[in-house]
PDB file of C-alpha atoms and ligand atoms in Angstrom:
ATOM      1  CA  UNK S   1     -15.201   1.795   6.495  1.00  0.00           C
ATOM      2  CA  UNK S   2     -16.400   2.689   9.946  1.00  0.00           C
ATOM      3  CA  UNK S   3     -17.034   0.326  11.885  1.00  0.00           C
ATOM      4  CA  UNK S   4     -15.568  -2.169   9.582  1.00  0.00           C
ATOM      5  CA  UNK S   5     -12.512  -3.799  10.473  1.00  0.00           C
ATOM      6  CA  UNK S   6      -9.660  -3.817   7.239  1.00  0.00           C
ATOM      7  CA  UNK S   7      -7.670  -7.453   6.995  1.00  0.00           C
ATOM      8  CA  UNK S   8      -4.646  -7.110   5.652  1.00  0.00           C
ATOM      9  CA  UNK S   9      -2.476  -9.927   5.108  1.00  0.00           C
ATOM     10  CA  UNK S  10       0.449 -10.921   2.567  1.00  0.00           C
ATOM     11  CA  UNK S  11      -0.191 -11.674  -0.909  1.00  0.00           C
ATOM     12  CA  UNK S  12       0.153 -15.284  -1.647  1.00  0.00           C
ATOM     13  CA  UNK S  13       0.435 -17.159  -5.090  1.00  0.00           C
ATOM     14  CA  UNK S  14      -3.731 -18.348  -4.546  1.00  0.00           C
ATOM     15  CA  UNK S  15      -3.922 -14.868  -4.842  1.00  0.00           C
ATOM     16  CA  UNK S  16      -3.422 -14.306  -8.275  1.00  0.00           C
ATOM     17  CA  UNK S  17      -6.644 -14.510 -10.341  1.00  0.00           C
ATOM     18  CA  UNK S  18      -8.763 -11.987  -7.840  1.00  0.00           C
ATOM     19  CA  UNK S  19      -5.774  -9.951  -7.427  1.00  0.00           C
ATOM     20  CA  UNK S  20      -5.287  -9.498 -11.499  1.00  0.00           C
ATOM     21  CA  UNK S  21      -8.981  -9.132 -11.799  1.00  0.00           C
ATOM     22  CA  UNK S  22      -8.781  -6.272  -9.312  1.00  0.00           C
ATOM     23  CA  UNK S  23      -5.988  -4.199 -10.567  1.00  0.00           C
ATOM     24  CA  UNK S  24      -7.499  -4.290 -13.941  1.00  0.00           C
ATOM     25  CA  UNK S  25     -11.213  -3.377 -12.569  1.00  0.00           C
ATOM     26  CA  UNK S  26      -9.112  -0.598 -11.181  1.00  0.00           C
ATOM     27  CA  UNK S  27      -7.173   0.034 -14.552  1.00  0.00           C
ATOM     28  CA  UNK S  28      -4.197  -1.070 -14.265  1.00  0.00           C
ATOM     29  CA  UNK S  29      -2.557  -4.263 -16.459  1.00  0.00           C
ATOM     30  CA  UNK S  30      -0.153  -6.342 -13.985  1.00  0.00           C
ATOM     31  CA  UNK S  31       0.908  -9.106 -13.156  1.00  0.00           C
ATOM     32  CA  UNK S  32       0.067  -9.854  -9.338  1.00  0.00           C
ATOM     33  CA  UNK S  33       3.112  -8.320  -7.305  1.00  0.00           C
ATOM     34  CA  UNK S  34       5.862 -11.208  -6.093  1.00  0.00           C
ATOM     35  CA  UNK S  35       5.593  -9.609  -2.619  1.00  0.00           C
ATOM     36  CA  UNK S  36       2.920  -7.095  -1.626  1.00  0.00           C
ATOM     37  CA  UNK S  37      -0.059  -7.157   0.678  1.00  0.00           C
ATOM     38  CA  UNK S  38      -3.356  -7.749   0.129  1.00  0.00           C
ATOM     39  CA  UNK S  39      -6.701  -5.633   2.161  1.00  0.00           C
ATOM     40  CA  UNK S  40      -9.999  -7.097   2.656  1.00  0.00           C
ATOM     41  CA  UNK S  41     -13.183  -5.590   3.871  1.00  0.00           C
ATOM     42  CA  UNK S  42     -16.039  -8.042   5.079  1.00  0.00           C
ATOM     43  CA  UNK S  43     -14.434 -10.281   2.361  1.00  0.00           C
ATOM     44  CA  UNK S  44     -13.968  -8.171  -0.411  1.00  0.00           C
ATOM     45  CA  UNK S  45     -10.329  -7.396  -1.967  1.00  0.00           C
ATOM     46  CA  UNK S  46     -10.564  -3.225  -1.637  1.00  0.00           C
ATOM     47  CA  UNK S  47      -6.754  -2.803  -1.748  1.00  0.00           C
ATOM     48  CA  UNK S  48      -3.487  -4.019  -3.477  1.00  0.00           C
ATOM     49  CA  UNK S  49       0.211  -2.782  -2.228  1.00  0.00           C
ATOM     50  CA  UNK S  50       3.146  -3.975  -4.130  1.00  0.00           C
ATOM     51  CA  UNK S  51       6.363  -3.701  -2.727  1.00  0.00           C
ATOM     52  CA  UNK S  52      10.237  -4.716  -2.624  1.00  0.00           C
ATOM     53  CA  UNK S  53      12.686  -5.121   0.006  1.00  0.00           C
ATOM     54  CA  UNK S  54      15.844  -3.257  -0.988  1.00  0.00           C
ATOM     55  CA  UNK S  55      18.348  -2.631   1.972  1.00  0.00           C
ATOM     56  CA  UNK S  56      17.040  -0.959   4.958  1.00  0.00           C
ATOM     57  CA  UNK S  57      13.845  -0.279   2.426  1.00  0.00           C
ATOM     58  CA  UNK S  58      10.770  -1.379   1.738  1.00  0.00           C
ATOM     59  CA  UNK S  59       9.884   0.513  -1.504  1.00  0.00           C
ATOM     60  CA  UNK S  60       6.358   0.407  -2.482  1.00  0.00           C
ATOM     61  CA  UNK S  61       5.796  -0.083  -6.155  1.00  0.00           C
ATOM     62  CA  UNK S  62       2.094   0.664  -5.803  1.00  0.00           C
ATOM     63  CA  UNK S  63      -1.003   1.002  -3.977  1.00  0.00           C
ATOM     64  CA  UNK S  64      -4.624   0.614  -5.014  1.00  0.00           C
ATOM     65  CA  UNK S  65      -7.035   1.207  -3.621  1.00  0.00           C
ATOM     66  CA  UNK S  66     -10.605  -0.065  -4.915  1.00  0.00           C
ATOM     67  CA  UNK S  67     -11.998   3.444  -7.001  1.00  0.00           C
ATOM     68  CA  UNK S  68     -15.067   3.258  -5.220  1.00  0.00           C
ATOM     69  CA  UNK S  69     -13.851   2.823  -1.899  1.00  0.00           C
ATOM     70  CA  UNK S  70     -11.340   6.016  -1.587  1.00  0.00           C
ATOM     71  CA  UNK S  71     -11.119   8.375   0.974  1.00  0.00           C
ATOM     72  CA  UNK S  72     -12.142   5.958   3.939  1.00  0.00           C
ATOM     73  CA  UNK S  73      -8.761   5.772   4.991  1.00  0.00           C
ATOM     74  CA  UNK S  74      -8.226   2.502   3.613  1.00  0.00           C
ATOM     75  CA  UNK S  75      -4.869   3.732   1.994  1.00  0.00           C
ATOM     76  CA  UNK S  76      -3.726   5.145   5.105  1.00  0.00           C
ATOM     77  CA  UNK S  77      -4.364   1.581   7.082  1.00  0.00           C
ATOM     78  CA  UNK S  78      -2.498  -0.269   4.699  1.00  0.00           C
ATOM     79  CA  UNK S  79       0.363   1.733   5.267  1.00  0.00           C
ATOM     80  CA  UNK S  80       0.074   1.150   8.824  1.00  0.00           C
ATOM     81  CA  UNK S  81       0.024  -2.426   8.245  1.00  0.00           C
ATOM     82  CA  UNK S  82       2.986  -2.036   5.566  1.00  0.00           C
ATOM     83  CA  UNK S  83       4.848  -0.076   8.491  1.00  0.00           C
ATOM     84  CA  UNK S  84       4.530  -2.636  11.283  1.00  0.00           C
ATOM     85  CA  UNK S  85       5.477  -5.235   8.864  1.00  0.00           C
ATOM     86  CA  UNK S  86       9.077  -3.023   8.357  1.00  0.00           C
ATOM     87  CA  UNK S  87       9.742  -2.754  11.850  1.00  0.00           C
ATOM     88  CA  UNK S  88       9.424  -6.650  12.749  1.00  0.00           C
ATOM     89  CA  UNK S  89      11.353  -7.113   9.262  1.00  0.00           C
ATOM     90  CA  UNK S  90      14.107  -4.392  11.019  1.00  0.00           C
ATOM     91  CA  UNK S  91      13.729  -2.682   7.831  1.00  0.00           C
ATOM     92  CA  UNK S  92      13.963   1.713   8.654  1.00  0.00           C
ATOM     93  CA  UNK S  93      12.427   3.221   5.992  1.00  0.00           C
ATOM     94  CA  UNK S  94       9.283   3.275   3.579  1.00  0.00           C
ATOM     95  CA  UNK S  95       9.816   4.414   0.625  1.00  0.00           C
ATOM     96  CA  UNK S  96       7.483   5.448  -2.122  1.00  0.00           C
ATOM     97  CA  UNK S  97       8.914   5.004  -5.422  1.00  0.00           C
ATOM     98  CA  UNK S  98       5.846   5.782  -7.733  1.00  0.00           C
ATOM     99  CA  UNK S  99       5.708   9.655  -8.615  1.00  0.00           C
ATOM    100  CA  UNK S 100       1.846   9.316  -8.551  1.00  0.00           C
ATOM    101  CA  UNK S 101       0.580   9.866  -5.283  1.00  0.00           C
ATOM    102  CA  UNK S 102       2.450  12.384  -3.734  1.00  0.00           C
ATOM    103  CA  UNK S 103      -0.229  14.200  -1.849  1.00  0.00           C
ATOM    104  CA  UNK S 104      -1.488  11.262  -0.660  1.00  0.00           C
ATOM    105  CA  UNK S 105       2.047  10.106   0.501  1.00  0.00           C
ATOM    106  CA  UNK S 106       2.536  13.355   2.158  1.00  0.00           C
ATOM    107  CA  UNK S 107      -1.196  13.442   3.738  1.00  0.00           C
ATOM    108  CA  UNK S 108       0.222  10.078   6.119  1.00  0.00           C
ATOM    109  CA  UNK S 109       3.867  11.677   6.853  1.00  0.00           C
ATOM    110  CA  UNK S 110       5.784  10.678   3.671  1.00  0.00           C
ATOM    111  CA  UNK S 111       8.937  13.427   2.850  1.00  0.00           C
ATOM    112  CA  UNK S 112      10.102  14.214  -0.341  1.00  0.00           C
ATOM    113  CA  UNK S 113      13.933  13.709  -0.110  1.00  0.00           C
ATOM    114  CA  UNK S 114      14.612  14.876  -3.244  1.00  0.00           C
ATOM    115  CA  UNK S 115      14.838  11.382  -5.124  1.00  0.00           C
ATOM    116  CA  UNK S 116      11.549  10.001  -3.223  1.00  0.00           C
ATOM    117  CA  UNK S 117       8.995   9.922  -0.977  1.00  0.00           C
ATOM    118  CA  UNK S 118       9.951   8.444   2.024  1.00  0.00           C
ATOM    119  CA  UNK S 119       9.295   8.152   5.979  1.00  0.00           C
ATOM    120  CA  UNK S 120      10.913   6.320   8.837  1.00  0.00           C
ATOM    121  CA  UNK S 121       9.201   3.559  10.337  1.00  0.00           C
ATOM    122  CA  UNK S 122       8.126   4.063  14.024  1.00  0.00           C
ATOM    123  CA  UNK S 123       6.729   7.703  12.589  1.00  0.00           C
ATOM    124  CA  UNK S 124       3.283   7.856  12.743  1.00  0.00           C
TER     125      UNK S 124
HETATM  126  C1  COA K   1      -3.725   7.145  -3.560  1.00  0.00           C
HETATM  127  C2  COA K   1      -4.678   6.131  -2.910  1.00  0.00           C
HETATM  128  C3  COA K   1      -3.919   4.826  -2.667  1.00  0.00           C
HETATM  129  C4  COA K   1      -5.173   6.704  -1.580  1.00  0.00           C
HETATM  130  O1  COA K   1      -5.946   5.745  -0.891  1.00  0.00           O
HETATM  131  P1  COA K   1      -7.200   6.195   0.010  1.00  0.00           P
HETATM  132  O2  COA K   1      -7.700   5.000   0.727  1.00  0.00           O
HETATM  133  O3  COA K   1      -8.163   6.925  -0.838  1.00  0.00           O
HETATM  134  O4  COA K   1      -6.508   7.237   1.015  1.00  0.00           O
HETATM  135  P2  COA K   1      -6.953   7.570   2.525  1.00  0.00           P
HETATM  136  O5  COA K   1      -8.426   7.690   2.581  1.00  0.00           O
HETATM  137  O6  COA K   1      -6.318   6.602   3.462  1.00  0.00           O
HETATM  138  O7  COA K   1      -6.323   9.010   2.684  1.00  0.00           O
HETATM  139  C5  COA K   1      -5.307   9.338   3.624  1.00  0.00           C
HETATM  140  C6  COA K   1      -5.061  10.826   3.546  1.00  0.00           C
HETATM  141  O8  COA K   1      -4.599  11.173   2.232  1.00  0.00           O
HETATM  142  C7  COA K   1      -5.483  12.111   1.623  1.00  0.00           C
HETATM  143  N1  COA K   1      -5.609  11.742   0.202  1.00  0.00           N
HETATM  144  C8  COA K   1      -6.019  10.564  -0.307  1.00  0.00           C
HETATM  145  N2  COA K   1      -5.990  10.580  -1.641  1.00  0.00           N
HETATM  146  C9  COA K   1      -5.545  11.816  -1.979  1.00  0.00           C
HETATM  147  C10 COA K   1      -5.313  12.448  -3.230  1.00  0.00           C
HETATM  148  N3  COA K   1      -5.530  11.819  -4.398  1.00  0.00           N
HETATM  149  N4  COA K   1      -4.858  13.725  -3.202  1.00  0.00           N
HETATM  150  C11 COA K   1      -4.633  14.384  -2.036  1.00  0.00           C
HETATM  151  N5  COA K   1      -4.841  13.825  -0.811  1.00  0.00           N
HETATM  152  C12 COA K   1      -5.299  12.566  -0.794  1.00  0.00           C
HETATM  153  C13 COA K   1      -6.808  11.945   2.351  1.00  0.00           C
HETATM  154  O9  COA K   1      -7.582  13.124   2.294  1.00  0.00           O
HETATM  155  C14 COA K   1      -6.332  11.639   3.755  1.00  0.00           C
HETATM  156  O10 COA K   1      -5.921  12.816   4.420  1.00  0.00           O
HETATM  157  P3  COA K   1      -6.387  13.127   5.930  1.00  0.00           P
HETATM  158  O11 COA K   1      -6.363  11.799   6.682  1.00  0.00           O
HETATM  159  O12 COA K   1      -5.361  14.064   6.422  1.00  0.00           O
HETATM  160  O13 COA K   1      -7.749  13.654   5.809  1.00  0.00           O
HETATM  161  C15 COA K   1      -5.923   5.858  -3.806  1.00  0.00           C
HETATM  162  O14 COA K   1      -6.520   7.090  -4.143  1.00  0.00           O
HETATM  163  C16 COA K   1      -5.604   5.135  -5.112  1.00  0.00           C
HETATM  164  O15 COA K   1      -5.644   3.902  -5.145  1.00  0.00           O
HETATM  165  N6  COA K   1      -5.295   5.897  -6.187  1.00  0.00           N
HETATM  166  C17 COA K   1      -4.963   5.339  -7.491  1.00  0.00           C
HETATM  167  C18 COA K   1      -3.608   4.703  -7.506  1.00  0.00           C
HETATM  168  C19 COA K   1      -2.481   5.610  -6.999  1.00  0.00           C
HETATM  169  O16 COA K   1      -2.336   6.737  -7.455  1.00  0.00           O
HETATM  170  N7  COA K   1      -1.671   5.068  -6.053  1.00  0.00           N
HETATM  171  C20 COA K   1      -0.591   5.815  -5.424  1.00  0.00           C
HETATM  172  C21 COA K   1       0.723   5.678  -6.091  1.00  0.00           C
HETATM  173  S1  COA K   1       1.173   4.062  -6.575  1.00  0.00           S
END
């Protein structure tokens, strides 16, 4: 990714043929998320985060990131995006519902709380 900039912007109902076509290049089957966020790189879809608003959360169902494109900190910049997104939403929390993942949630300041992973938003 360096020097290339990641666009990430909501998921929107266009969305759904390249965004079924990537989760399932990526193996998983599902539908396109209702809400979720999209990443692009020079045009290419290279991420897909699926979320819910539930309270003063935003849980994240999942996040993909394109196999061949992991470890470029794409994952970490989505987050980012996911984060500022919360805290103009007024929403405190990210939570990370998925029990896959959870060295990568605690690499970018996730906690377990015992239930989750989660982190407050305005942490960096
Ligand atoms: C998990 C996933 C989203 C990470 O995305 P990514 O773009 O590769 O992650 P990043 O490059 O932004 O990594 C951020 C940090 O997490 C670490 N990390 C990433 N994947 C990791 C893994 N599988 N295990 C341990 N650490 C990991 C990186 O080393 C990096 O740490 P550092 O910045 O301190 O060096 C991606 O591997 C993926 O799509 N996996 C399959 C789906 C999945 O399991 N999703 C998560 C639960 S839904």
């Amino acid at each position: 990714m360096k020097g290339q900039r990641l666009f990430v912007r909501p998921i929107e109902e266009s969305d759904a043929v390249p965004v079924r076509d990537f989760l399932s290049r990526n193996g998983m089957q599902a539908d396109p998320p209702r809400c979720g966020l999209l990443g692009k790189l020079v045009g290419e879809l290279v991420a897909v985060l699926a979320m819910e608003l539930e309270g003063d959360e935003v849980r994240i169902e999942h996040l993909i990131v394109d196999a061949e494109l992991r470890r470029k900190r794409i994952g970490r910049v989505m987050l980012s995006e996911l984060a500022a997104l919360a805290a103009k939403m007024d929403r405190r929390w990210l939570v990370a519902s998925n029990a896959s993942g959870r060295e990568f949630f605690s690499r970018v300041g996730f906690v377990d709380d015992g239930h989750a992973m989660r982190r407050e938003v305005g942490t960096p």
